[in-house]
Coordinates of C-alpha atoms in Angstrom, one line a residue:
Chain A
X1196 CA 31.7 36.1 -10.7
X1197 CA 28.7 33.9 -10.0
X1198 CA 29.5 30.2 -9.7
X1199 CA 28.2 27.6 -12.1
X1200 CA 26.0 26.0 -9.4
X1201 CA 25.5 27.4 -6.0
X1202 CA 23.7 25.7 -3.1
X1203 CA 22.9 28.8 -1.1
X1204 CA 22.2 28.7 2.7
X1205 CA 20.0 25.6 2.4
X1206 CA 18.1 24.5 5.5
X1207 CA 15.8 21.5 5.7
X1208 CA 13.4 21.0 8.5
X1209 CA 11.0 18.2 8.7
X1210 CA 8.1 18.8 10.9
X1211 CA 5.7 16.2 12.1
X1212 CA 3.0 17.5 14.4
X1213 CA 4.7 19.7 16.9
X1214 CA 8.2 18.1 16.7
X1215 CA 10.6 19.7 14.2
X1216 CA 13.7 17.8 13.0
X1217 CA 16.3 20.0 11.4
X1218 CA 18.1 17.7 8.9
X1219 CA 20.4 20.2 7.1
X1220 CA 21.6 23.5 8.4
X1221 CA 23.2 26.4 6.5
X1222 CA 24.5 24.3 3.6
X1223 CA 26.4 26.6 1.2
X1224 CA 28.4 25.1 -1.6
X1225 CA 29.7 26.3 -4.9
X1226 CA 30.3 23.9 -7.7
X1227 CA 32.4 24.8 -10.8
X1228 CA 31.5 23.7 -14.3
X1229 CA 33.1 20.3 -15.1
X1230 CA 33.9 19.7 -11.4
X1231 CA 33.3 16.3 -9.8
X1232 CA 32.2 16.8 -6.2
X1233 CA 31.5 14.0 -3.8
X1234 CA 29.4 14.3 -0.7
X1235 CA 30.3 11.9 2.1
X1236 CA 29.0 11.3 5.5
X1237 CA 27.5 8.7 7.8
X1238 CA 24.1 7.4 7.0
X1239 CA 21.3 9.7 8.2
X1240 CA 23.3 12.8 7.8
X1241 CA 21.0 14.2 5.1
X1242 CA 23.3 13.8 2.2
X1243 CA 20.6 12.2 0.1
X1244 CA 18.2 15.0 1.2
X1245 CA 20.7 17.5 -0.1
X1246 CA 20.9 15.8 -3.5
X1247 CA 17.1 15.6 -3.7
X1248 CA 17.0 19.4 -3.0
X1249 CA 19.4 20.1 -5.9
X1250 CA 17.3 17.7 -8.1
X1251 CA 14.2 19.5 -7.0
X1252 CA 12.5 16.4 -5.7
X1253 CA 12.6 17.8 -2.2
X1254 CA 11.9 21.4 -1.3
X1255 CA 14.3 23.3 0.9
X1256 CA 12.8 24.9 4.0
X1257 CA 14.9 28.0 3.3
X1258 CA 17.7 28.9 1.0
X1259 CA 17.9 27.5 -2.5
X1260 CA 19.9 26.3 -5.5
X1261 CA 21.1 28.5 -8.3
X1262 CA 22.2 26.8 -11.5
X1263 CA 23.7 29.0 -14.2
X1264 CA 22.3 32.1 -12.6
X1265 CA 18.8 30.6 -12.4
X1266 CA 16.9 29.6 -9.3
X1267 CA 15.8 26.0 -9.5
X1268 CA 13.1 24.6 -7.3
X1269 CA 11.4 21.8 -9.3
X1270 CA 12.8 18.7 -11.0
X1271 CA 14.0 18.9 -14.5
X1272 CA 16.2 17.1 -17.0
X1273 CA 18.9 19.8 -16.6
X1274 CA 19.7 18.0 -13.3
X1275 CA 19.5 14.4 -14.3
X1276 CA 19.6 11.8 -11.4
X1277 CA 21.1 8.4 -11.4
X1278 CA 19.2 6.7 -8.6
X1279 CA 20.7 4.2 -6.2
X1280 CA 18.3 1.5 -7.2
X1281 CA 18.5 2.2 -11.0
X1282 CA 14.8 3.1 -11.2
X1283 CA 14.4 1.8 -14.8
X1284 CA 10.9 1.2 -15.9
X1285 CA 10.7 -2.7 -16.0
X1286 CA 8.1 -2.8 -18.8
X1287 CA 10.4 -1.0 -21.2
X1288 CA 13.5 -2.4 -22.9
X1289 CA 16.9 -0.9 -22.2
X1290 CA 16.6 1.1 -25.4
X1291 CA 13.1 2.4 -24.7
X1292 CA 14.1 3.4 -21.2
X1293 CA 16.7 5.7 -22.6
X1294 CA 14.6 6.7 -25.6
X1295 CA 11.8 7.8 -23.2
X1296 CA 14.1 10.4 -21.8
X1297 CA 15.5 11.4 -25.2
X1298 CA 12.0 11.8 -26.7
X1299 CA 10.9 14.0 -23.8
X1300 CA 14.0 16.2 -23.7
X1301 CA 14.7 16.5 -27.4
X1302 CA 11.2 15.8 -28.8
X1303 CA 11.0 19.2 -30.5
X1304 CA 14.7 19.9 -31.2
X1305 CA 15.8 16.6 -32.8
X1306 CA 14.3 14.6 -35.6
X1307 CA 13.2 11.0 -35.1
X1308 CA 16.4 9.6 -36.7
X1309 CA 18.5 11.9 -34.6
X1310 CA 16.8 10.9 -31.4
X1311 CA 17.3 7.2 -32.3
X1312 CA 21.0 7.9 -33.0
X1313 CA 21.4 9.9 -29.8
X1314 CA 19.8 7.0 -27.8
X1315 CA 22.2 4.5 -29.3
X1316 CA 25.1 6.8 -28.8
X1317 CA 24.5 7.1 -25.1
X1318 CA 24.0 3.3 -24.7
X1319 CA 27.3 3.0 -26.5
X1320 CA 29.0 5.3 -24.1
X1321 CA 28.2 2.9 -21.2
X1322 CA 28.8 -0.2 -23.4
X1323 CA 25.3 -1.4 -23.3
X1324 CA 24.4 -1.4 -27.0
X1325 CA 24.5 -5.2 -27.0
X1326 CA 21.6 -5.4 -24.5
X1327 CA 19.4 -2.7 -26.0
X1328 CA 16.5 -5.0 -26.6
X1329 CA 16.5 -6.7 -23.2
X1330 CA 14.3 -5.7 -20.3
X1331 CA 15.8 -4.5 -17.0
X1332 CA 14.8 -7.9 -15.3
X1333 CA 17.1 -9.7 -17.8
X1334 CA 20.3 -7.8 -17.1
X1335 CA 22.6 -7.6 -14.1
X1336 CA 22.6 -4.9 -11.4
X1337 CA 25.7 -3.3 -12.8
X1338 CA 24.2 -3.2 -16.3
X1339 CA 21.0 -1.6 -14.9
X1340 CA 23.1 1.1 -13.3
X1341 CA 24.9 1.6 -16.7
X1342 CA 21.5 2.1 -18.4
X1343 CA 20.5 4.5 -15.6
X1344 CA 23.7 6.4 -16.3
X1345 CA 23.0 6.4 -20.1
X1346 CA 19.5 7.7 -19.5
X1347 CA 20.8 10.5 -17.3
X1348 CA 23.6 11.4 -19.7
X1349 CA 21.2 11.4 -22.6
X1350 CA 19.4 14.3 -21.1
X1351 CA 22.6 16.4 -21.5
X1352 CA 22.2 17.7 -17.9
X1353 CA 23.9 20.8 -16.7
X1354 CA 24.8 18.9 -13.6
X1355 CA 24.7 15.1 -13.2
X1356 CA 23.4 13.9 -9.8
X1357 CA 24.6 10.5 -8.6
X1358 CA 22.8 9.2 -5.6
X1359 CA 25.0 6.4 -4.2
X1360 CA 25.0 4.9 -7.7
X1361 CA 27.3 2.0 -6.9
X1362 CA 26.0 1.3 -3.4
X1363 CA 24.0 -1.9 -4.3
X1364 CA 26.8 -3.4 -6.4
X1365 CA 29.4 -6.0 -5.6
X1366 CA 33.0 -4.7 -5.2
X1367 CA 34.3 -5.9 -8.6
X1368 CA 31.3 -4.5 -10.6
X1369 CA 31.5 -1.3 -8.6
X1370 CA 35.2 -0.8 -9.5
X1371 CA 34.3 -1.4 -13.1
X1372 CA 31.5 1.2 -13.1
X1373 CA 33.7 3.7 -11.2
X1374 CA 36.2 3.4 -14.1
X1375 CA 33.4 3.9 -16.6
X1376 CA 32.1 7.0 -14.8
X1377 CA 35.7 8.4 -14.5
X1378 CA 36.2 7.8 -18.2
X1379 CA 33.0 9.5 -19.1
X1380 CA 33.7 12.5 -16.9
X1381 CA 37.1 12.8 -18.6
X1382 CA 35.5 12.6 -22.0
X1383 CA 32.3 14.6 -21.7
X1384 CA 33.5 17.1 -18.9
X1385 CA 30.1 16.8 -17.0
X1386 CA 29.6 18.6 -13.8
X1387 CA 28.9 15.8 -11.3
X1388 CA 27.6 15.8 -7.7
X1389 CA 27.9 12.3 -6.2
X1390 CA 26.6 11.0 -2.9
X1391 CA 28.7 8.2 -1.4
X1392 CA 29.7 6.5 1.8
X1393 CA 32.7 4.8 0.3
X1394 CA 35.9 6.7 1.1
X1395 CA 38.0 5.1 -1.6
X1396 CA 35.4 5.9 -4.2
X1397 CA 35.2 9.5 -3.1
X1398 CA 39.0 10.0 -3.3
X1399 CA 39.3 8.2 -6.6
X1400 CA 36.6 10.0 -8.5
X1401 CA 36.4 13.5 -7.0
X1402 CA 38.0 16.9 -7.4
X1403 CA 36.6 17.9 -4.1
X1404 CA 35.1 15.9 -1.2
X1405 CA 32.5 17.5 0.9
X1406 CA 32.4 15.9 4.4
X1407 CA 29.2 16.3 6.3
X1408 CA 28.9 16.3 10.0
X1409 CA 26.4 13.9 11.7
X1410 CA 22.7 14.9 11.8
X1411 CA 20.5 16.3 13.1
X1412 CA 21.4 19.8 11.8
X1413 CA 24.1 18.4 9.6
X1414 CA 26.5 20.9 8.2
X1415 CA 29.5 20.8 5.9
X1416 CA 32.3 19.8 8.2
X1417 CA 35.3 20.0 6.0
X1418 CA 36.0 20.3 2.3
X1419 CA 39.0 18.4 0.9
X1420 CA 40.5 19.1 -2.5
X1421 CA 42.0 16.0 -4.1
X1422 CA 45.1 17.2 -5.9
X1423 CA 45.6 14.1 -8.0
X1424 CA 46.1 14.7 -11.7
X1425 CA 43.6 13.2 -14.2
X1426 CA 43.4 10.7 -15.8
X1427 CA 43.7 8.7 -12.7
X1428 CA 44.8 5.1 -12.7
X1429 CA 43.2 2.9 -10.0
X1430 CA 46.3 0.6 -9.7
X1431 CA 48.8 3.4 -9.6
X1432 CA 46.9 5.2 -6.9
X1433 CA 47.1 2.3 -4.4
X1434 CA 50.6 3.3 -3.5
X1435 CA 50.3 7.0 -4.3
X1436 CA 51.2 9.2 -1.3
X1437 CA 48.7 11.9 -2.1
X1438 CA 45.9 9.4 -2.5
X1439 CA 46.7 7.8 0.8
X1440 CA 46.9 11.1 2.5
X1441 CA 43.5 12.2 1.2
X1442 CA 42.1 8.9 2.2
X1443 CA 43.5 9.3 5.7
X1444 CA 42.0 12.8 6.0
X1445 CA 38.5 11.6 5.1
X1446 CA 38.8 8.5 7.4
X1447 CA 40.0 10.7 10.2
X1448 CA 37.1 13.0 9.7
X1449 CA 34.5 10.2 9.6
X1450 CA 35.8 8.0 12.3
X1451 CA 37.6 10.2 14.8
X1452 CA 36.0 13.6 14.8
X1453 CA 32.6 12.7 13.7
X1454 CA 32.0 9.2 14.7
X1455 CA 28.6 7.8 13.9
X1456 CA 26.5 7.9 17.0
X1457 CA 23.8 5.3 16.8
X1458 CA 20.5 6.9 17.4
X1459 CA 18.4 5.1 20.0
Chain B
X1463 CA 39.8 -0.1 -2.3
X1464 CA 37.8 -2.2 -4.6
X1465 CA 40.3 -3.5 -7.0
X1466 CA 42.1 -6.8 -7.7
X1467 CA 45.3 -6.3 -5.7
X1468 CA 46.9 -9.6 -6.8
X1469 CA 46.4 -9.5 -10.5
X1470 CA 49.3 -11.8 -11.4
X1471 CA 47.9 -14.5 -9.1
X1472 CA 44.5 -14.1 -10.7
X1473 CA 45.6 -14.6 -14.2
X1474 CA 47.7 -17.7 -13.3
X1475 CA 44.6 -19.3 -11.7
X1476 CA 42.6 -18.6 -14.8
X1477 CA 45.2 -20.2 -17.0
X1478 CA 45.3 -23.2 -14.8
X1479 CA 41.6 -23.6 -15.0
X1480 CA 41.3 -23.2 -18.7
X1481 CA 44.1 -25.7 -19.2
X1482 CA 42.2 -28.5 -17.5
X1483 CA 39.3 -29.0 -20.0
X1484 CA 41.8 -29.1 -23.0
X1485 CA 43.2 -32.3 -21.6
X1486 CA 39.8 -34.0 -21.7
X1487 CA 39.0 -35.9 -24.9
X1488 CA 36.0 -34.7 -26.9
X1489 CA 33.9 -37.8 -27.9
X1490 CA 32.2 -37.6 -31.3
X1491 CA 28.4 -37.9 -31.2
X1492 CA 27.8 -41.2 -33.1
X1493 CA 24.3 -42.1 -31.9
X1494 CA 22.5 -39.3 -33.4
X1495 CA 19.3 -41.1 -34.6
X1496 CA 18.5 -42.8 -31.3
X1497 CA 19.0 -39.4 -29.5
X1498 CA 16.5 -37.8 -31.8
X1499 CA 14.1 -40.6 -31.3
X1500 CA 14.3 -40.5 -27.5
X1501 CA 13.7 -36.8 -27.7
X1502 CA 10.5 -37.4 -29.6
X1503 CA 9.5 -40.1 -27.2
X1504 CA 10.3 -37.8 -24.2
X1505 CA 8.1 -35.1 -25.6
X1506 CA 5.3 -37.6 -26.1
X1507 CA 5.7 -38.8 -22.6
X1508 CA 5.4 -35.2 -21.4
X1509 CA 2.1 -34.7 -23.2
X1510 CA 0.8 -38.0 -21.9
X1511 CA 1.8 -37.1 -18.3
X1512 CA -0.3 -34.0 -18.6
X1513 CA -3.3 -35.6 -20.4
X1514 CA -3.6 -39.0 -18.7
X1515 CA -4.5 -37.9 -15.2
X1516 CA -7.4 -35.7 -16.2
X1517 CA -8.7 -38.3 -18.6
X1518 CA -8.5 -41.0 -15.8
X1519 CA -10.2 -38.7 -13.3
X1520 CA -13.1 -37.7 -15.7
X1521 CA -13.7 -41.3 -16.7
X1522 CA -13.7 -42.3 -13.0
X1523 CA -16.2 -39.6 -12.2
X1524 CA -18.4 -40.5 -15.2
X1525 CA -18.4 -44.2 -14.1
X1526 CA -19.4 -43.3 -10.5
X1527 CA -22.2 -40.9 -11.8
X1528 CA -23.4 -43.6 -14.2
X1529 CA -23.5 -46.2 -11.3
X1530 CA -25.3 -43.9 -8.9
X1531 CA -27.9 -42.6 -11.3
X1532 CA -28.7 -45.9 -13.1
X1533 CA -30.4 -47.3 -10.0
X1534 CA -34.2 -47.3 -10.0
X1535 CA -35.6 -44.3 -8.3
X1536 CA -32.6 -42.1 -9.1
X1537 CA -33.8 -38.4 -9.5
X1538 CA -31.0 -37.4 -11.9
X1539 CA -30.2 -39.0 -15.3
X1540 CA -26.9 -40.9 -15.7
X1541 CA -24.4 -39.6 -18.3
X1542 CA -25.5 -42.0 -20.9
X1543 CA -29.1 -40.7 -20.7
X1544 CA -27.9 -37.1 -20.8
X1545 CA -25.9 -37.8 -24.0
X1546 CA -28.9 -39.6 -25.6
X1547 CA -31.4 -36.8 -24.6
X1548 CA -29.3 -33.9 -25.7
X1549 CA -27.6 -35.4 -28.7
X1550 CA -29.7 -33.2 -31.0
X1551 CA -28.6 -30.0 -29.1
X1552 CA -25.0 -31.1 -29.1
X1553 CA -24.7 -31.8 -32.9
X1554 CA -26.8 -28.8 -34.0
X1555 CA -26.1 -25.8 -31.8
X1556 CA -27.0 -23.4 -34.6
X1557 CA -30.7 -24.2 -35.3
X1558 CA -33.2 -21.3 -34.9
X1559 CA -36.9 -22.0 -34.9
X1560 CA -37.8 -18.5 -33.9
X1561 CA -38.7 -17.1 -30.5
X1562 CA -36.7 -18.8 -27.7
X1563 CA -36.4 -22.1 -29.4
X1564 CA -32.8 -21.7 -30.6
X1565 CA -29.6 -23.8 -30.5
X1566 CA -27.2 -23.5 -27.6
X1567 CA -24.8 -21.4 -29.7
X1568 CA -27.4 -18.6 -29.9
X1569 CA -28.1 -18.7 -26.1
X1570 CA -24.5 -18.6 -25.3
X1571 CA -23.8 -15.9 -27.7
X1572 CA -26.6 -13.7 -26.4
X1573 CA -25.2 -14.2 -22.8
X1574 CA -21.7 -13.4 -24.0
X1575 CA -22.8 -10.2 -25.7
X1576 CA -24.4 -9.0 -22.5
X1577 CA -21.3 -9.9 -20.6
X1578 CA -19.0 -8.3 -23.2
X1579 CA -20.9 -5.0 -23.0
X1580 CA -21.4 -4.9 -19.2
X1581 CA -17.8 -6.0 -18.6
X1582 CA -16.3 -3.6 -21.1
X1583 CA -18.1 -0.7 -19.4
X1584 CA -17.0 -2.0 -16.0
X1585 CA -13.4 -2.3 -17.1
X1586 CA -13.3 1.3 -18.4
X1587 CA -15.1 2.8 -15.5
X1588 CA -13.3 0.6 -13.0
X1589 CA -9.8 1.5 -14.1
X1590 CA -10.8 5.2 -14.2
X1591 CA -12.3 5.2 -10.8
X1592 CA -9.5 3.0 -9.4
X1593 CA -6.9 5.5 -10.7
X1594 CA -8.8 8.3 -9.0
X1595 CA -9.0 6.5 -5.7
X1596 CA -5.4 5.3 -5.9
X1597 CA -4.1 8.7 -6.8
X1598 CA -6.0 11.1 -4.6
X1599 CA -6.1 10.7 -0.9
X1600 CA -9.2 12.8 -0.7
X1601 CA -11.0 10.7 -3.3
X1602 CA -9.9 7.6 -1.4
X1603 CA -11.2 8.8 1.9
X1604 CA -14.5 9.9 0.3
X1605 CA -15.2 6.9 -2.0
X1606 CA -13.6 3.9 -0.4
X1607 CA -16.2 3.5 2.4
X1608 CA -18.9 3.7 -0.2
X1609 CA -17.2 1.1 -2.5
X1610 CA -16.6 -1.2 0.5
X1611 CA -20.3 -1.2 1.4
X1612 CA -21.7 -1.4 -2.2
X1613 CA -19.3 -4.2 -3.2
X1614 CA -20.9 -6.6 -0.7
X1615 CA -24.3 -6.2 -2.2
X1616 CA -25.1 -9.5 -4.1
X1617 CA -25.4 -8.9 -7.9
X1618 CA -29.0 -10.1 -8.1
X1619 CA -30.1 -7.7 -5.5
X1620 CA -29.4 -4.9 -8.0
X1621 CA -31.7 -6.5 -10.6
X1622 CA -35.1 -5.2 -9.3
X1623 CA -33.7 -1.7 -8.9
X1624 CA -32.2 -1.7 -12.4
X1625 CA -35.4 -3.1 -13.9
X1626 CA -37.3 -0.2 -12.2
X1627 CA -34.8 2.3 -13.5
X1628 CA -34.4 1.0 -17.1
X1629 CA -37.8 -0.6 -17.6
X1630 CA -36.3 -3.1 -20.0
X1631 CA -34.6 -6.4 -19.4
X1632 CA -31.7 -6.0 -21.7
X1633 CA -30.1 -2.9 -20.2
X1634 CA -30.9 -4.2 -16.7
X1635 CA -28.9 -7.4 -17.3
X1636 CA -26.0 -5.4 -18.6
X1637 CA -26.2 -3.2 -15.6
X1638 CA -26.1 -6.2 -13.3
X1639 CA -22.9 -7.4 -15.1
X1640 CA -21.4 -3.9 -14.8
X1641 CA -22.1 -3.5 -11.1
X1642 CA -20.8 -7.0 -10.4
X1643 CA -17.6 -6.7 -12.2
X1644 CA -16.6 -3.2 -11.4
X1645 CA -15.7 -3.6 -7.7
X1646 CA -12.7 -5.9 -8.0
X1647 CA -11.4 -3.8 -10.9
X1648 CA -11.7 -0.5 -8.9
X1649 CA -10.1 -1.9 -5.8
X1650 CA -7.2 -3.7 -7.5
X1651 CA -6.5 -0.7 -9.8
X1652 CA -6.4 1.6 -6.7
X1653 CA -4.0 -0.8 -4.9
X1654 CA -1.8 -1.0 -8.0
X1655 CA -1.6 2.8 -8.3
X1656 CA -1.0 3.2 -4.6
X1657 CA 1.8 0.6 -4.7
X1658 CA 3.6 2.4 -7.5
X1659 CA 7.2 2.8 -6.4
X1660 CA 8.2 6.4 -5.6
X1661 CA 11.1 5.9 -7.9
X1662 CA 8.9 6.0 -10.9
X1663 CA 7.3 9.2 -9.8
X1664 CA 10.8 10.6 -9.3
X1665 CA 11.8 9.5 -12.8
X1666 CA 8.7 11.1 -14.3
X1667 CA 9.4 14.3 -12.3
X1668 CA 12.9 14.6 -13.6
X1669 CA 11.7 14.0 -17.1
X1670 CA 8.9 16.5 -16.6
X1671 CA 6.3 14.1 -18.0
X1672 CA 2.9 15.8 -18.1
X1673 CA -0.1 14.2 -16.3
X1674 CA -1.3 12.4 -19.5
X1675 CA 2.1 11.0 -20.4
X1676 CA 2.6 10.0 -16.7
X1677 CA -0.7 8.2 -16.7
X1678 CA -0.1 6.3 -20.0
X1679 CA 3.6 5.7 -19.9
X1680 CA 4.1 5.1 -16.2
X1681 CA 1.0 4.7 -14.1
X1682 CA -0.9 2.2 -16.2
X1683 CA 2.0 -0.1 -17.0
X1684 CA 3.1 0.0 -13.4
X1685 CA -0.3 -0.9 -12.1
X1686 CA -1.0 -3.4 -15.0
X1687 CA -0.4 -6.6 -13.0
X1688 CA -2.9 -5.4 -10.3
X1689 CA -5.4 -4.1 -12.9
X1690 CA -5.4 -7.5 -14.6
X1691 CA -5.9 -9.3 -11.4
X1692 CA -9.0 -7.2 -11.0
X1693 CA -10.1 -7.8 -14.5
X1694 CA -9.7 -11.5 -14.1
X1695 CA -11.8 -11.6 -11.0
X1696 CA -14.3 -9.3 -12.7
X1697 CA -14.8 -11.6 -15.7
X1698 CA -15.4 -14.6 -13.5
X1699 CA -18.0 -12.7 -11.4
X1700 CA -19.7 -11.4 -14.6
X1701 CA -20.1 -14.9 -15.9
X1702 CA -21.5 -16.0 -12.5
X1703 CA -23.9 -13.1 -12.4
X1704 CA -25.2 -13.4 -16.0
X1705 CA -26.7 -16.9 -15.5
X1706 CA -28.6 -15.9 -12.5
X1707 CA -29.8 -12.6 -14.0
X1708 CA -31.0 -14.3 -17.2
X1709 CA -33.0 -16.8 -15.2
X1710 CA -35.0 -13.9 -14.0
X1711 CA -35.2 -11.6 -17.0
X1712 CA -36.0 -14.3 -19.6
X1713 CA -35.6 -14.0 -23.4
X1714 CA -32.6 -15.6 -25.1
X1715 CA -29.5 -16.5 -23.0
X1716 CA -28.0 -19.5 -21.4
X1717 CA -29.4 -18.6 -18.0
X1718 CA -32.9 -18.5 -19.3
X1719 CA -32.2 -21.8 -21.2
X1720 CA -31.5 -23.5 -17.9
X1721 CA -34.6 -22.1 -16.3
X1722 CA -36.7 -23.0 -19.3
X1723 CA -35.3 -26.6 -19.2
X1724 CA -36.1 -26.8 -15.5
X1725 CA -39.7 -25.7 -16.1
X1726 CA -40.1 -28.3 -18.8
X1727 CA -38.3 -30.9 -16.7
X1728 CA -35.5 -31.5 -19.2
X1729 CA -32.9 -32.3 -16.6
X1730 CA -30.5 -33.6 -19.2
X1731 CA -30.5 -30.2 -21.0
X1732 CA -29.7 -28.5 -17.7
X1733 CA -26.7 -30.7 -17.2
X1734 CA -25.5 -30.1 -20.8
X1735 CA -26.0 -26.3 -20.3
X1736 CA -24.0 -26.4 -17.0
X1737 CA -21.1 -28.1 -18.8
X1738 CA -21.2 -25.4 -21.5
X1739 CA -21.3 -22.6 -18.9
X1740 CA -18.3 -24.1 -17.1
X1741 CA -16.3 -24.4 -20.3
X1742 CA -17.1 -20.9 -21.5
X1743 CA -16.3 -19.5 -18.1
X1744 CA -13.0 -21.3 -18.2
X1745 CA -12.2 -20.0 -21.7
X1746 CA -13.1 -16.4 -20.7
X1747 CA -10.7 -16.6 -17.7
X1748 CA -7.9 -18.0 -19.9
X1749 CA -8.5 -15.2 -22.4
X1750 CA -8.1 -12.5 -19.8
X1751 CA -5.1 -14.3 -18.2
X1752 CA -3.5 -14.6 -21.7
X1753 CA -3.9 -11.0 -22.5
X1754 CA -2.5 -10.1 -19.0
X1755 CA 0.6 -12.3 -19.5
X1756 CA 1.2 -10.6 -22.9
X1757 CA 0.6 -7.0 -21.6
X1758 CA 2.4 -7.3 -18.3
X1759 CA 5.5 -9.2 -19.7
X1760 CA 8.5 -8.1 -17.7
X1761 CA 6.5 -5.9 -15.4
X1762 CA 6.0 -8.2 -12.6
X1763 CA 9.6 -9.3 -12.4
X1764 CA 11.5 -6.2 -11.4

């Protein structure tokens, strides 16, 4: 059986002049429908490059991505991205930012009223309806990220790509947003691929954690399945033995076997 | 882990904090009228604070001017003479005795029409060319050196060439305005497009916006603050160039009015015209700045 999404023998080589830098080597990964997969690794290991290849924003040097049996090599709303720095258009209101995506994706299949309703529905999912007429500059970082999430969800993507979505947020806001994402994944059953460098976040949210070795020529070092039943409760997990074990496994991988070597 | 580990402690602190203000007495507001009055006085004071300094400075300058030019042998008229000489022009700007003997309103409006046409053409062509140069590396390499050289050519140097090409003063003046205003618009638009964050391109790519949608919905709004900087410099330069151009081409226009006044030794009229040119230039700048602040609301602050 073909998997829902397959990253097939992806290599990425950047060449500048005569020097070639191999960023990713032989990355092969299958993702099931409805699965939440996190990719963790030290900075510079090419995890964002991998996400960009899946998104179609970066071209793989060899290998490719197959989503629902189709080869994908250019960006599209079926692989919606939540960017690290929200990437909302600052001249549009919160509502219009989401509406832009809705209009583009459902312009021909939904009526005007349906599109309006769908926009509001998605803003409601991330609890941002109250700020729909505000501009991005008038809302907090966490709120911007919520709107970015609403915009991505509104495209009804086959796979949702999160590029360190909580990286720029303070700890409390981050926890709050993680709970939101966890709730939405539970409710909507999206397939999610998330880039992160936060071990707790990876263990809390993921079904599987893909641990990447250090670059250059980064590879998948280890894959850890997180056998914790959903719905997961943040507070209960603090003392949960399985959680702690998973956390330890990831920490060991990152800090003992694949310590971050500072490039000169 | 990013979670409140000591939740019970937290809630206790909150309770303690919220308990404090309850103890404080809330005083009723009894002096409502004086409060309102002082608010009104305060506002008046604000207005006065903004108005008094310029009034003082203008009066001071007028007094100095009056003193300097009232001496015997002064070459320029004092403000009192200017006012007396030009009173007819000030109170009746709309007269029209045919030919070039018209009120100042008609001269200014003729100049403004030329500026409006030349500037509008420059704005459209400037934004289009700026977009091309900002978007395409090839176009930038090819056109940028040409622009950089041409933009240093003084506006009036174009006039003889355009007169030769158009063989008529009206299109020549409009061309001079066009060629004066276009450079800052092109250059600023190009910088604005080039500085567009990669994120916006990524968003557009994920949404699969077509090139036209991308241009209208992402590129133009993103570059709008830069474009308007160019437009604002452009309108200022246009107004600078029109006066000089009209002195040479003649006909109706504020530039020619000044030249004509000089030829008839009506120095007071020149001074009046200069004041009008300054005020109109200021208003034009404010209009473009006003449009910019409305259009780019929220864009600058990311």
